[in-house]
Amino acid sequence: MGLKKYIISSIIFIIAVFGYAYSLELGEYEISLLGYSLNLPASVWIVFPVVVLALVTYLHIIFYGLINYFKQKAVIKDHETMIEFIKSGLLEKTNVLKFRTKDFKNLSSILSQLKIVVTDERFTSSNEELNKIVGNIQDINDGKFVSEKSFKINETSKLANLNMLNKVNEQIDFAVDVLKKPENYSSNIIRQAFENVLEEKTMTTIKKLYKNIKLDKELAFKLFEKDAANNEFGFTAEEILAIVKDLDFNKDDYLALAKNYEKILKPDQIISIFEKLSTEVEEATTAYLHVLCEYEMIDRVKEIVSLTPDTEYTAFKALLDLKESGKYYNLETISYK
């Protein structure tokens, strides 16, 4: 029974009791207490305890009704906070959220120790904003760039990094912008931007950008391959030397570099490059000898290897011996080790 119905029923009951007692014509009754006396009809004294009991029950019902109301309100509020907690977890934010009820506090403590991962499956809930967040995360995981202003991710999170990576892959002009100001982006974003620019832009554009980033051997070789394929506007010998000197190339790296350019650069250019490198870095000598052999500069090869111990550059020494005996072998059949 609701409070309203209870009040109406109790009032009707009180009136009925009073009416019945009054109809009995019981007269009046006087009560004296501590020098005070009160004289009222007997019907009033009969109905008085019923009225007091009714008032007490009203207060009791109202009191516990208010308690229940605030409990329900706390649960509803905690439910809303839990949705925000889940959203923050999905967006990889570290918002401090407070819960009112013990059960939700325990639940949030458990969830804070776990990672909420969005799957590829279709997601639906009664909260449209949550649905939208999950949908955007699924798009990012699928390689799409999400640019909605309402979709606010923690800028230092993996999700934000992946979204930025998607933007680099979708928008080549943005990749160029990244290389113009690489200090504003993480290393993997810069790397992907450079690889995309290498693939889609001309050497004219690339030559304006490559100095802005720190090249490693892998990126340098991709850059050299691009240059070799587009050498009309490619690097000068001095630029190639400048790039190589900043890298920790080994013998095989220098040899691969020589093979990359030997069909592109003019003989005097590539010979000059590797001559300079070999005088500064011993690891480049094998590549220099390879270039000399490629252009049949046998006398120069003899001059270089004659000054080395018998155990060094044995492949080239063997090649010279074979040539002197009238036997000719392709350079690719020789081991440089």
PDB file of C-alpha atoms in Angstrom, residues 18-320:
ATOM      1  CA  PHE A  18     -14.347   8.779  16.742  1.00  0.00           C
ATOM      2  CA  GLY A  19     -17.858   8.731  15.296  1.00  0.00           C
ATOM      3  CA  TYR A  20     -18.679   5.423  16.933  1.00  0.00           C
ATOM      4  CA  ALA A  21     -17.295   6.490  20.324  1.00  0.00           C
ATOM      5  CA  TYR A  22     -19.116   9.803  20.114  1.00  0.00           C
ATOM      6  CA  SER A  23     -22.408   8.033  19.336  1.00  0.00           C
ATOM      7  CA  LEU A  24     -22.144   6.142  22.614  1.00  0.00           C
ATOM      8  CA  GLU A  25     -22.497   9.432  24.558  1.00  0.00           C
ATOM      9  CA  LEU A  26     -19.869   8.493  27.100  1.00  0.00           C
ATOM     10  CA  GLY A  27     -19.673  12.000  28.435  1.00  0.00           C
ATOM     11  CA  GLU A  28     -16.445  13.703  29.408  1.00  0.00           C
ATOM     12  CA  TYR A  29     -13.282  12.511  31.082  1.00  0.00           C
ATOM     13  CA  GLU A  30     -10.713  14.573  32.954  1.00  0.00           C
ATOM     14  CA  ILE A  31      -6.999  13.736  33.175  1.00  0.00           C
ATOM     15  CA  SER A  32      -4.758  15.431  35.760  1.00  0.00           C
ATOM     16  CA  LEU A  33      -0.969  15.379  35.544  1.00  0.00           C
ATOM     17  CA  LEU A  34       1.568  17.418  37.536  1.00  0.00           C
ATOM     18  CA  GLY A  35      -1.028  19.911  38.623  1.00  0.00           C
ATOM     19  CA  TYR A  36      -2.509  20.272  35.201  1.00  0.00           C
ATOM     20  CA  SER A  37      -5.864  18.878  34.214  1.00  0.00           C
ATOM     21  CA  LEU A  38      -7.520  18.405  30.878  1.00  0.00           C
ATOM     22  CA  ASN A  39     -11.209  17.709  30.452  1.00  0.00           C
ATOM     23  CA  LEU A  40     -12.266  16.330  27.036  1.00  0.00           C
ATOM     24  CA  PRO A  41     -15.050  14.175  25.687  1.00  0.00           C
ATOM     25  CA  ALA A  42     -14.401  10.485  26.230  1.00  0.00           C
ATOM     26  CA  SER A  43     -14.608   9.888  22.468  1.00  0.00           C
ATOM     27  CA  VAL A  44     -11.582  12.188  22.003  1.00  0.00           C
ATOM     28  CA  TRP A  45      -9.567  10.276  24.585  1.00  0.00           C
ATOM     29  CA  ILE A  46     -10.477   7.029  22.846  1.00  0.00           C
ATOM     30  CA  VAL A  47      -9.363   8.212  19.405  1.00  0.00           C
ATOM     31  CA  PHE A  48      -6.247  10.063  20.665  1.00  0.00           C
ATOM     32  CA  PRO A  49      -3.909   6.990  20.812  1.00  0.00           C
ATOM     33  CA  VAL A  50      -5.043   6.011  17.323  1.00  0.00           C
ATOM     34  CA  VAL A  51      -4.138   9.479  16.034  1.00  0.00           C
ATOM     35  CA  VAL A  52      -0.719   9.366  17.729  1.00  0.00           C
ATOM     36  CA  LEU A  53      -0.053   5.906  16.327  1.00  0.00           C
ATOM     37  CA  ALA A  54      -1.067   7.077  12.858  1.00  0.00           C
ATOM     38  CA  LEU A  55       1.263  10.091  13.049  1.00  0.00           C
ATOM     39  CA  VAL A  56       4.162   7.924  14.202  1.00  0.00           C
ATOM     40  CA  THR A  57       3.582   5.489  11.355  1.00  0.00           C
ATOM     41  CA  TYR A  58       3.462   8.404   8.906  1.00  0.00           C
ATOM     42  CA  LEU A  59       6.863   9.589  10.138  1.00  0.00           C
ATOM     43  CA  HIS A  60       8.232   6.051  10.053  1.00  0.00           C
ATOM     44  CA  ILE A  61       7.105   5.498   6.483  1.00  0.00           C
ATOM     45  CA  ILE A  62       8.375   8.914   5.356  1.00  0.00           C
ATOM     46  CA  PHE A  63      11.748   8.417   7.092  1.00  0.00           C
ATOM     47  CA  TYR A  64      12.486   5.027   5.544  1.00  0.00           C
ATOM     48  CA  GLY A  65      11.013   6.174   2.255  1.00  0.00           C
ATOM     49  CA  LEU A  66      13.557   8.992   2.174  1.00  0.00           C
ATOM     50  CA  ILE A  67      16.360   6.574   3.032  1.00  0.00           C
ATOM     51  CA  ASN A  68      15.289   4.264   0.213  1.00  0.00           C
ATOM     52  CA  TYR A  69      14.975   7.244  -2.150  1.00  0.00           C
ATOM     53  CA  PHE A  70      18.527   8.394  -1.481  1.00  0.00           C
ATOM     54  CA  LYS A  71      19.811   4.826  -1.814  1.00  0.00           C
ATOM     55  CA  GLN A  72      18.120   4.462  -5.180  1.00  0.00           C
ATOM     56  CA  LYS A  73      19.420   7.854  -6.229  1.00  0.00           C
ATOM     57  CA  ALA A  74      22.951   6.807  -5.233  1.00  0.00           C
ATOM     58  CA  VAL A  75      22.631   3.598  -7.272  1.00  0.00           C
ATOM     59  CA  ILE A  76      21.405   5.546 -10.307  1.00  0.00           C
ATOM     60  CA  LYS A  77      24.241   8.050  -9.908  1.00  0.00           C
ATOM     61  CA  ASP A  78      26.803   5.260  -9.524  1.00  0.00           C
ATOM     62  CA  HIS A  79      25.419   3.578 -12.633  1.00  0.00           C
ATOM     63  CA  GLU A  80      26.009   6.794 -14.572  1.00  0.00           C
ATOM     64  CA  THR A  81      29.481   7.099 -13.053  1.00  0.00           C
ATOM     65  CA  MET A  82      30.248   3.495 -14.010  1.00  0.00           C
ATOM     66  CA  ILE A  83      29.357   4.286 -17.628  1.00  0.00           C
ATOM     67  CA  GLU A  84      31.785   7.223 -17.452  1.00  0.00           C
ATOM     68  CA  PHE A  85      34.359   4.898 -15.885  1.00  0.00           C
ATOM     69  CA  ILE A  86      34.008   2.491 -18.819  1.00  0.00           C
ATOM     70  CA  LYS A  87      34.243   5.361 -21.309  1.00  0.00           C
ATOM     71  CA  SER A  88      37.416   6.613 -19.641  1.00  0.00           C
ATOM     72  CA  GLY A  89      38.871   3.109 -19.770  1.00  0.00           C
ATOM     73  CA  LEU A  90      38.078   2.779 -23.460  1.00  0.00           C
ATOM     74  CA  LEU A  91      39.600   6.198 -24.205  1.00  0.00           C
ATOM     75  CA  GLU A  92      42.627   5.301 -22.032  1.00  0.00           C
ATOM     76  CA  LYS A  93      42.073   8.266 -19.741  1.00  0.00           C
ATOM     77  CA  THR A  94      42.894   8.364 -16.033  1.00  0.00           C
ATOM     78  CA  ASN A  95      39.922  10.334 -14.722  1.00  0.00           C
ATOM     79  CA  VAL A  96      39.324  10.078 -10.962  1.00  0.00           C
ATOM     80  CA  LEU A  97      35.695   9.039 -10.446  1.00  0.00           C
ATOM     81  CA  LYS A  98      34.008   8.598  -7.070  1.00  0.00           C
ATOM     82  CA  PHE A  99      31.309   6.048  -6.286  1.00  0.00           C
ATOM     83  CA  ARG A 100      28.803   6.301  -3.444  1.00  0.00           C
ATOM     84  CA  THR A 101      27.750   2.706  -2.917  1.00  0.00           C
ATOM     85  CA  LYS A 102      29.928  -0.116  -1.644  1.00  0.00           C
ATOM     86  CA  ASP A 103      29.038  -2.524  -4.454  1.00  0.00           C
ATOM     87  CA  PHE A 104      29.998  -0.060  -7.186  1.00  0.00           C
ATOM     88  CA  LYS A 105      33.198   0.856  -5.331  1.00  0.00           C
ATOM     89  CA  ASN A 106      34.185  -2.816  -5.289  1.00  0.00           C
ATOM     90  CA  LEU A 107      33.259  -3.221  -8.951  1.00  0.00           C
ATOM     91  CA  SER A 108      35.293  -0.155  -9.982  1.00  0.00           C
ATOM     92  CA  SER A 109      38.270  -1.469  -8.001  1.00  0.00           C
ATOM     93  CA  ILE A 110      38.114  -4.744  -9.927  1.00  0.00           C
ATOM     94  CA  LEU A 111      37.671  -3.099 -13.330  1.00  0.00           C
ATOM     95  CA  SER A 112      40.511  -0.635 -12.703  1.00  0.00           C
ATOM     96  CA  GLN A 113      42.883  -3.605 -12.578  1.00  0.00           C
ATOM     97  CA  LEU A 114      41.667  -4.940 -15.925  1.00  0.00           C
ATOM     98  CA  LYS A 115      41.941  -3.624 -19.476  1.00  0.00           C
ATOM     99  CA  ILE A 116      38.738  -3.099 -21.409  1.00  0.00           C
ATOM    100  CA  VAL A 117      39.300  -4.238 -24.985  1.00  0.00           C
ATOM    101  CA  VAL A 118      36.944  -3.557 -27.877  1.00  0.00           C
ATOM    102  CA  THR A 119      36.354  -6.545 -30.139  1.00  0.00           C
ATOM    103  CA  ASP A 120      35.346  -6.531 -33.797  1.00  0.00           C
ATOM    104  CA  GLU A 121      31.860  -7.717 -32.949  1.00  0.00           C
ATOM    105  CA  ARG A 122      28.852  -5.405 -33.192  1.00  0.00           C
ATOM    106  CA  PHE A 123      28.295  -3.526 -29.938  1.00  0.00           C
ATOM    107  CA  THR A 124      24.981  -2.139 -28.697  1.00  0.00           C
ATOM    108  CA  SER A 125      23.870  -0.626 -25.405  1.00  0.00           C
ATOM    109  CA  SER A 126      21.260   1.800 -24.110  1.00  0.00           C
ATOM    110  CA  ASN A 127      23.917   4.533 -23.942  1.00  0.00           C
ATOM    111  CA  GLU A 128      24.334   6.140 -27.369  1.00  0.00           C
ATOM    112  CA  GLU A 129      27.549   7.943 -26.442  1.00  0.00           C
ATOM    113  CA  LEU A 130      29.122   4.664 -25.346  1.00  0.00           C
ATOM    114  CA  ASN A 131      27.991   3.030 -28.595  1.00  0.00           C
ATOM    115  CA  LYS A 132      29.638   5.840 -30.541  1.00  0.00           C
ATOM    116  CA  ILE A 133      32.908   5.557 -28.621  1.00  0.00           C
ATOM    117  CA  VAL A 134      33.089   1.809 -29.220  1.00  0.00           C
ATOM    118  CA  GLY A 135      32.281   2.326 -32.901  1.00  0.00           C
ATOM    119  CA  ASN A 136      35.065   4.897 -33.242  1.00  0.00           C
ATOM    120  CA  ILE A 137      37.561   2.601 -31.533  1.00  0.00           C
ATOM    121  CA  GLN A 138      36.580  -0.220 -33.882  1.00  0.00           C
ATOM    122  CA  ASP A 139      37.167   2.129 -36.829  1.00  0.00           C
ATOM    123  CA  ILE A 140      40.611   3.043 -35.502  1.00  0.00           C
ATOM    124  CA  ASN A 141      41.494  -0.623 -35.037  1.00  0.00           C
ATOM    125  CA  ASP A 142      40.387  -1.196 -38.639  1.00  0.00           C
ATOM    126  CA  GLY A 143      42.880   1.402 -39.863  1.00  0.00           C
ATOM    127  CA  LYS A 144      40.540   4.375 -40.238  1.00  0.00           C
ATOM    128  CA  PHE A 145      41.324   7.868 -38.991  1.00  0.00           C
ATOM    129  CA  VAL A 146      38.639   9.258 -36.651  1.00  0.00           C
ATOM    130  CA  SER A 147      38.552  13.051 -36.636  1.00  0.00           C
ATOM    131  CA  GLU A 148      35.399  13.733 -34.603  1.00  0.00           C
ATOM    132  CA  LYS A 149      35.952  16.555 -32.115  1.00  0.00           C
ATOM    133  CA  SER A 150      33.638  14.881 -29.614  1.00  0.00           C
ATOM    134  CA  PHE A 151      35.890  11.822 -29.617  1.00  0.00           C
ATOM    135  CA  LYS A 152      38.484  12.989 -27.099  1.00  0.00           C
ATOM    136  CA  ILE A 153      41.248  10.449 -26.549  1.00  0.00           C
ATOM    137  CA  ASN A 154      44.159  10.649 -24.154  1.00  0.00           C
ATOM    138  CA  GLU A 155      46.771  12.162 -26.486  1.00  0.00           C
ATOM    139  CA  THR A 156      49.572  10.045 -25.026  1.00  0.00           C
ATOM    140  CA  SER A 157      47.667   6.762 -25.281  1.00  0.00           C
ATOM    141  CA  LYS A 158      48.269   3.873 -27.670  1.00  0.00           C
ATOM    142  CA  LEU A 159      44.828   4.481 -29.156  1.00  0.00           C
ATOM    143  CA  ALA A 160      45.702   8.097 -29.989  1.00  0.00           C
ATOM    144  CA  ASN A 161      48.995   6.940 -31.471  1.00  0.00           C
ATOM    145  CA  LEU A 162      47.199   4.396 -33.660  1.00  0.00           C
ATOM    146  CA  ASN A 163      44.667   7.017 -34.768  1.00  0.00           C
ATOM    147  CA  MET A 164      47.517   9.361 -35.708  1.00  0.00           C
ATOM    148  CA  LEU A 165      49.183   6.520 -37.591  1.00  0.00           C
ATOM    149  CA  ASN A 166      45.951   5.991 -39.525  1.00  0.00           C
ATOM    150  CA  LYS A 167      45.909   9.686 -40.408  1.00  0.00           C
ATOM    151  CA  VAL A 168      49.468   9.443 -41.709  1.00  0.00           C
ATOM    152  CA  ASN A 169      48.462   6.478 -43.867  1.00  0.00           C
ATOM    153  CA  GLU A 170      45.322   8.179 -45.176  1.00  0.00           C
ATOM    154  CA  GLN A 171      46.648  11.688 -45.786  1.00  0.00           C
ATOM    155  CA  ILE A 172      50.000  12.012 -47.549  1.00  0.00           C
ATOM    156  CA  ASP A 173      50.014  15.788 -47.059  1.00  0.00           C
ATOM    157  CA  PHE A 174      49.751  15.247 -43.313  1.00  0.00           C
ATOM    158  CA  ALA A 175      52.700  12.838 -43.542  1.00  0.00           C
ATOM    159  CA  VAL A 176      54.676  15.673 -45.128  1.00  0.00           C
ATOM    160  CA  ASP A 177      53.617  17.991 -42.285  1.00  0.00           C
ATOM    161  CA  VAL A 178      54.848  15.425 -39.757  1.00  0.00           C
ATOM    162  CA  LEU A 179      58.291  15.422 -41.359  1.00  0.00           C
ATOM    163  CA  LYS A 180      58.368  19.211 -41.332  1.00  0.00           C
ATOM    164  CA  LYS A 181      57.946  19.248 -37.543  1.00  0.00           C
ATOM    165  CA  PRO A 182      58.945  15.774 -36.330  1.00  0.00           C
ATOM    166  CA  GLU A 183      59.585  17.002 -32.788  1.00  0.00           C
ATOM    167  CA  ASN A 184      55.816  17.056 -32.261  1.00  0.00           C
ATOM    168  CA  TYR A 185      55.308  13.357 -33.005  1.00  0.00           C
ATOM    169  CA  SER A 186      56.391   9.958 -31.716  1.00  0.00           C
ATOM    170  CA  SER A 187      59.099   7.942 -33.457  1.00  0.00           C
ATOM    171  CA  ASN A 188      56.770   5.379 -35.050  1.00  0.00           C
ATOM    172  CA  ILE A 189      54.596   8.155 -36.520  1.00  0.00           C
ATOM    173  CA  ILE A 190      57.675   9.842 -37.981  1.00  0.00           C
ATOM    174  CA  ARG A 191      58.930   6.560 -39.388  1.00  0.00           C
ATOM    175  CA  GLN A 192      55.632   5.700 -41.059  1.00  0.00           C
ATOM    176  CA  ALA A 193      55.295   9.235 -42.407  1.00  0.00           C
ATOM    177  CA  PHE A 194      58.769   9.011 -43.950  1.00  0.00           C
ATOM    178  CA  GLU A 195      58.051   5.627 -45.531  1.00  0.00           C
ATOM    179  CA  ASN A 196      54.794   6.947 -47.001  1.00  0.00           C
ATOM    180  CA  VAL A 197      56.497  10.051 -48.360  1.00  0.00           C
ATOM    181  CA  LEU A 198      59.210   7.868 -49.902  1.00  0.00           C
ATOM    182  CA  GLU A 199      56.535   5.833 -51.627  1.00  0.00           C
ATOM    183  CA  GLU A 200      54.298   8.635 -52.871  1.00  0.00           C
ATOM    184  CA  LYS A 201      56.357  11.820 -53.204  1.00  0.00           C
ATOM    185  CA  THR A 202      59.155  12.801 -55.576  1.00  0.00           C
ATOM    186  CA  MET A 203      62.820  13.142 -54.691  1.00  0.00           C
ATOM    187  CA  THR A 204      62.427  16.908 -54.964  1.00  0.00           C
ATOM    188  CA  THR A 205      60.089  16.840 -51.954  1.00  0.00           C
ATOM    189  CA  ILE A 206      62.030  14.149 -50.117  1.00  0.00           C
ATOM    190  CA  LYS A 207      65.308  16.072 -50.331  1.00  0.00           C
ATOM    191  CA  LYS A 208      63.650  18.936 -48.460  1.00  0.00           C
ATOM    192  CA  LEU A 209      62.527  16.682 -45.620  1.00  0.00           C
ATOM    193  CA  TYR A 210      64.938  13.833 -44.945  1.00  0.00           C
ATOM    194  CA  LYS A 211      67.370  15.959 -42.923  1.00  0.00           C
ATOM    195  CA  ASN A 212      64.627  16.670 -40.375  1.00  0.00           C
ATOM    196  CA  ILE A 213      64.659  13.110 -39.061  1.00  0.00           C
ATOM    197  CA  LYS A 214      67.208  10.715 -37.639  1.00  0.00           C
ATOM    198  CA  LEU A 215      67.791   8.003 -40.224  1.00  0.00           C
ATOM    199  CA  ASP A 216      68.649   4.452 -39.280  1.00  0.00           C
ATOM    200  CA  LYS A 217      70.107   1.910 -41.694  1.00  0.00           C
ATOM    201  CA  GLU A 218      66.741   0.544 -42.777  1.00  0.00           C
ATOM    202  CA  LEU A 219      65.302   3.960 -43.579  1.00  0.00           C
ATOM    203  CA  ALA A 220      68.536   5.042 -45.223  1.00  0.00           C
ATOM    204  CA  PHE A 221      68.468   2.077 -47.601  1.00  0.00           C
ATOM    205  CA  LYS A 222      64.850   2.791 -48.486  1.00  0.00           C
ATOM    206  CA  LEU A 223      65.887   6.365 -49.162  1.00  0.00           C
ATOM    207  CA  PHE A 224      68.792   5.223 -51.349  1.00  0.00           C
ATOM    208  CA  GLU A 225      66.510   2.835 -53.250  1.00  0.00           C
ATOM    209  CA  LYS A 226      64.106   5.698 -53.917  1.00  0.00           C
ATOM    210  CA  ASP A 227      67.007   7.860 -55.034  1.00  0.00           C
ATOM    211  CA  ALA A 228      68.346   5.155 -57.338  1.00  0.00           C
ATOM    212  CA  ALA A 229      64.926   4.773 -58.953  1.00  0.00           C
ATOM    213  CA  ASN A 230      64.534   8.549 -59.412  1.00  0.00           C
ATOM    214  CA  ASN A 231      68.104   9.701 -59.865  1.00  0.00           C
ATOM    215  CA  GLU A 232      67.378  12.502 -62.299  1.00  0.00           C
ATOM    216  CA  PHE A 233      66.615  14.758 -59.327  1.00  0.00           C
ATOM    217  CA  GLY A 234      68.417  12.602 -56.791  1.00  0.00           C
ATOM    218  CA  PHE A 235      71.292  12.995 -54.372  1.00  0.00           C
ATOM    219  CA  THR A 236      74.669  14.321 -55.257  1.00  0.00           C
ATOM    220  CA  ALA A 237      77.755  12.354 -54.282  1.00  0.00           C
ATOM    221  CA  GLU A 238      78.334  14.760 -51.395  1.00  0.00           C
ATOM    222  CA  GLU A 239      74.808  14.228 -50.079  1.00  0.00           C
ATOM    223  CA  ILE A 240      75.193  10.445 -50.183  1.00  0.00           C
ATOM    224  CA  LEU A 241      78.471  10.723 -48.301  1.00  0.00           C
ATOM    225  CA  ALA A 242      76.887  12.955 -45.666  1.00  0.00           C
ATOM    226  CA  ILE A 243      74.073  10.463 -45.054  1.00  0.00           C
ATOM    227  CA  VAL A 244      76.329   7.419 -44.869  1.00  0.00           C
ATOM    228  CA  LYS A 245      78.762   9.008 -42.428  1.00  0.00           C
ATOM    229  CA  ASP A 246      76.007   9.359 -39.837  1.00  0.00           C
ATOM    230  CA  LEU A 247      75.177   5.640 -39.981  1.00  0.00           C
ATOM    231  CA  ASP A 248      76.911   2.648 -38.444  1.00  0.00           C
ATOM    232  CA  PHE A 249      77.339   0.704 -41.687  1.00  0.00           C
ATOM    233  CA  ASN A 250      79.187  -2.603 -41.774  1.00  0.00           C
ATOM    234  CA  LYS A 251      80.958  -4.208 -44.733  1.00  0.00           C
ATOM    235  CA  ASP A 252      77.787  -5.775 -46.112  1.00  0.00           C
ATOM    236  CA  ASP A 253      75.910  -2.471 -45.852  1.00  0.00           C
ATOM    237  CA  TYR A 254      78.543  -0.623 -47.864  1.00  0.00           C
ATOM    238  CA  LEU A 255      78.552  -3.396 -50.447  1.00  0.00           C
ATOM    239  CA  ALA A 256      74.752  -3.216 -50.750  1.00  0.00           C
ATOM    240  CA  LEU A 257      75.022   0.555 -51.143  1.00  0.00           C
ATOM    241  CA  ALA A 258      77.544   0.152 -53.945  1.00  0.00           C
ATOM    242  CA  LYS A 259      75.311  -2.312 -55.782  1.00  0.00           C
ATOM    243  CA  ASN A 260      72.359   0.052 -55.354  1.00  0.00           C
ATOM    244  CA  TYR A 261      74.147   2.894 -57.135  1.00  0.00           C
ATOM    245  CA  GLU A 262      76.569   1.213 -59.536  1.00  0.00           C
ATOM    246  CA  LYS A 263      74.031   1.158 -62.368  1.00  0.00           C
ATOM    247  CA  ILE A 264      72.758   4.674 -61.664  1.00  0.00           C
ATOM    248  CA  LEU A 265      75.696   6.948 -60.907  1.00  0.00           C
ATOM    249  CA  LYS A 266      78.415   7.733 -63.373  1.00  0.00           C
ATOM    250  CA  PRO A 267      81.591   5.678 -62.864  1.00  0.00           C
ATOM    251  CA  ASP A 268      83.646   8.630 -61.677  1.00  0.00           C
ATOM    252  CA  GLN A 269      80.902   9.586 -59.182  1.00  0.00           C
ATOM    253  CA  ILE A 270      80.539   6.204 -57.506  1.00  0.00           C
ATOM    254  CA  ILE A 271      84.291   5.594 -57.546  1.00  0.00           C
ATOM    255  CA  SER A 272      84.850   8.968 -55.902  1.00  0.00           C
ATOM    256  CA  ILE A 273      82.234   8.250 -53.229  1.00  0.00           C
ATOM    257  CA  PHE A 274      83.663   4.903 -52.201  1.00  0.00           C
ATOM    258  CA  GLU A 275      87.243   6.069 -52.457  1.00  0.00           C
ATOM    259  CA  LYS A 276      86.468   8.762 -49.904  1.00  0.00           C
ATOM    260  CA  LEU A 277      84.557   6.321 -47.717  1.00  0.00           C
ATOM    261  CA  SER A 278      87.323   3.711 -47.799  1.00  0.00           C
ATOM    262  CA  THR A 279      89.893   6.263 -46.673  1.00  0.00           C
ATOM    263  CA  GLU A 280      87.726   7.182 -43.682  1.00  0.00           C
ATOM    264  CA  VAL A 281      86.077   3.848 -42.854  1.00  0.00           C
ATOM    265  CA  GLU A 282      87.892   0.550 -43.308  1.00  0.00           C
ATOM    266  CA  GLU A 283      84.569  -1.310 -43.540  1.00  0.00           C
ATOM    267  CA  ALA A 284      83.912   0.445 -46.874  1.00  0.00           C
ATOM    268  CA  THR A 285      87.061  -0.925 -48.551  1.00  0.00           C
ATOM    269  CA  THR A 286      85.385  -4.115 -49.776  1.00  0.00           C
ATOM    270  CA  ALA A 287      82.654  -2.068 -51.457  1.00  0.00           C
ATOM    271  CA  TYR A 288      85.307   0.193 -53.009  1.00  0.00           C
ATOM    272  CA  LEU A 289      87.166  -2.822 -54.412  1.00  0.00           C
ATOM    273  CA  HIS A 290      83.869  -4.160 -55.748  1.00  0.00           C
ATOM    274  CA  VAL A 291      83.239  -0.876 -57.587  1.00  0.00           C
ATOM    275  CA  LEU A 292      86.761  -0.869 -59.016  1.00  0.00           C
ATOM    276  CA  CYS A 293      86.345  -4.430 -60.256  1.00  0.00           C
ATOM    277  CA  GLU A 294      82.966  -3.570 -61.735  1.00  0.00           C
ATOM    278  CA  TYR A 295      84.624  -0.913 -63.877  1.00  0.00           C
ATOM    279  CA  GLU A 296      87.684  -3.077 -64.646  1.00  0.00           C
ATOM    280  CA  MET A 297      90.109  -0.840 -62.771  1.00  0.00           C
ATOM    281  CA  ILE A 298      92.343  -3.824 -62.062  1.00  0.00           C
ATOM    282  CA  ASP A 299      95.553  -1.904 -61.547  1.00  0.00           C
ATOM    283  CA  ARG A 300      93.998   0.144 -58.785  1.00  0.00           C
ATOM    284  CA  VAL A 301      92.665  -3.044 -57.161  1.00  0.00           C
ATOM    285  CA  LYS A 302      96.160  -4.554 -57.282  1.00  0.00           C
ATOM    286  CA  GLU A 303      97.616  -1.444 -55.724  1.00  0.00           C
ATOM    287  CA  ILE A 304      95.199  -1.577 -52.792  1.00  0.00           C
ATOM    288  CA  VAL A 305      95.279  -5.308 -52.014  1.00  0.00           C
ATOM    289  CA  SER A 306      99.058  -5.508 -52.377  1.00  0.00           C
ATOM    290  CA  LEU A 307      99.386  -3.406 -49.247  1.00  0.00           C
ATOM    291  CA  THR A 308      97.221  -5.737 -47.149  1.00  0.00           C
ATOM    292  CA  PRO A 309      98.045  -8.969 -45.273  1.00  0.00           C
ATOM    293  CA  ASP A 310      97.607 -12.253 -47.157  1.00  0.00           C
ATOM    294  CA  THR A 311      94.540 -13.140 -45.087  1.00  0.00           C
ATOM    295  CA  GLU A 312      92.617  -9.997 -46.086  1.00  0.00           C
ATOM    296  CA  TYR A 313      90.585  -9.480 -49.260  1.00  0.00           C
ATOM    297  CA  THR A 314      91.425 -12.997 -50.407  1.00  0.00           C
ATOM    298  CA  ALA A 315      88.504 -13.092 -52.842  1.00  0.00           C
ATOM    299  CA  PHE A 316      89.833 -10.104 -54.768  1.00  0.00           C
ATOM    300  CA  LYS A 317      93.344 -11.489 -54.709  1.00  0.00           C
ATOM    301  CA  ALA A 318      92.021 -14.756 -56.092  1.00  0.00           C
ATOM    302  CA  LEU A 319      90.160 -12.861 -58.805  1.00  0.00           C
ATOM    303  CA  LEU A 320      93.355 -11.064 -59.805  1.00  0.00           C
TER     304      LEU A 320
END
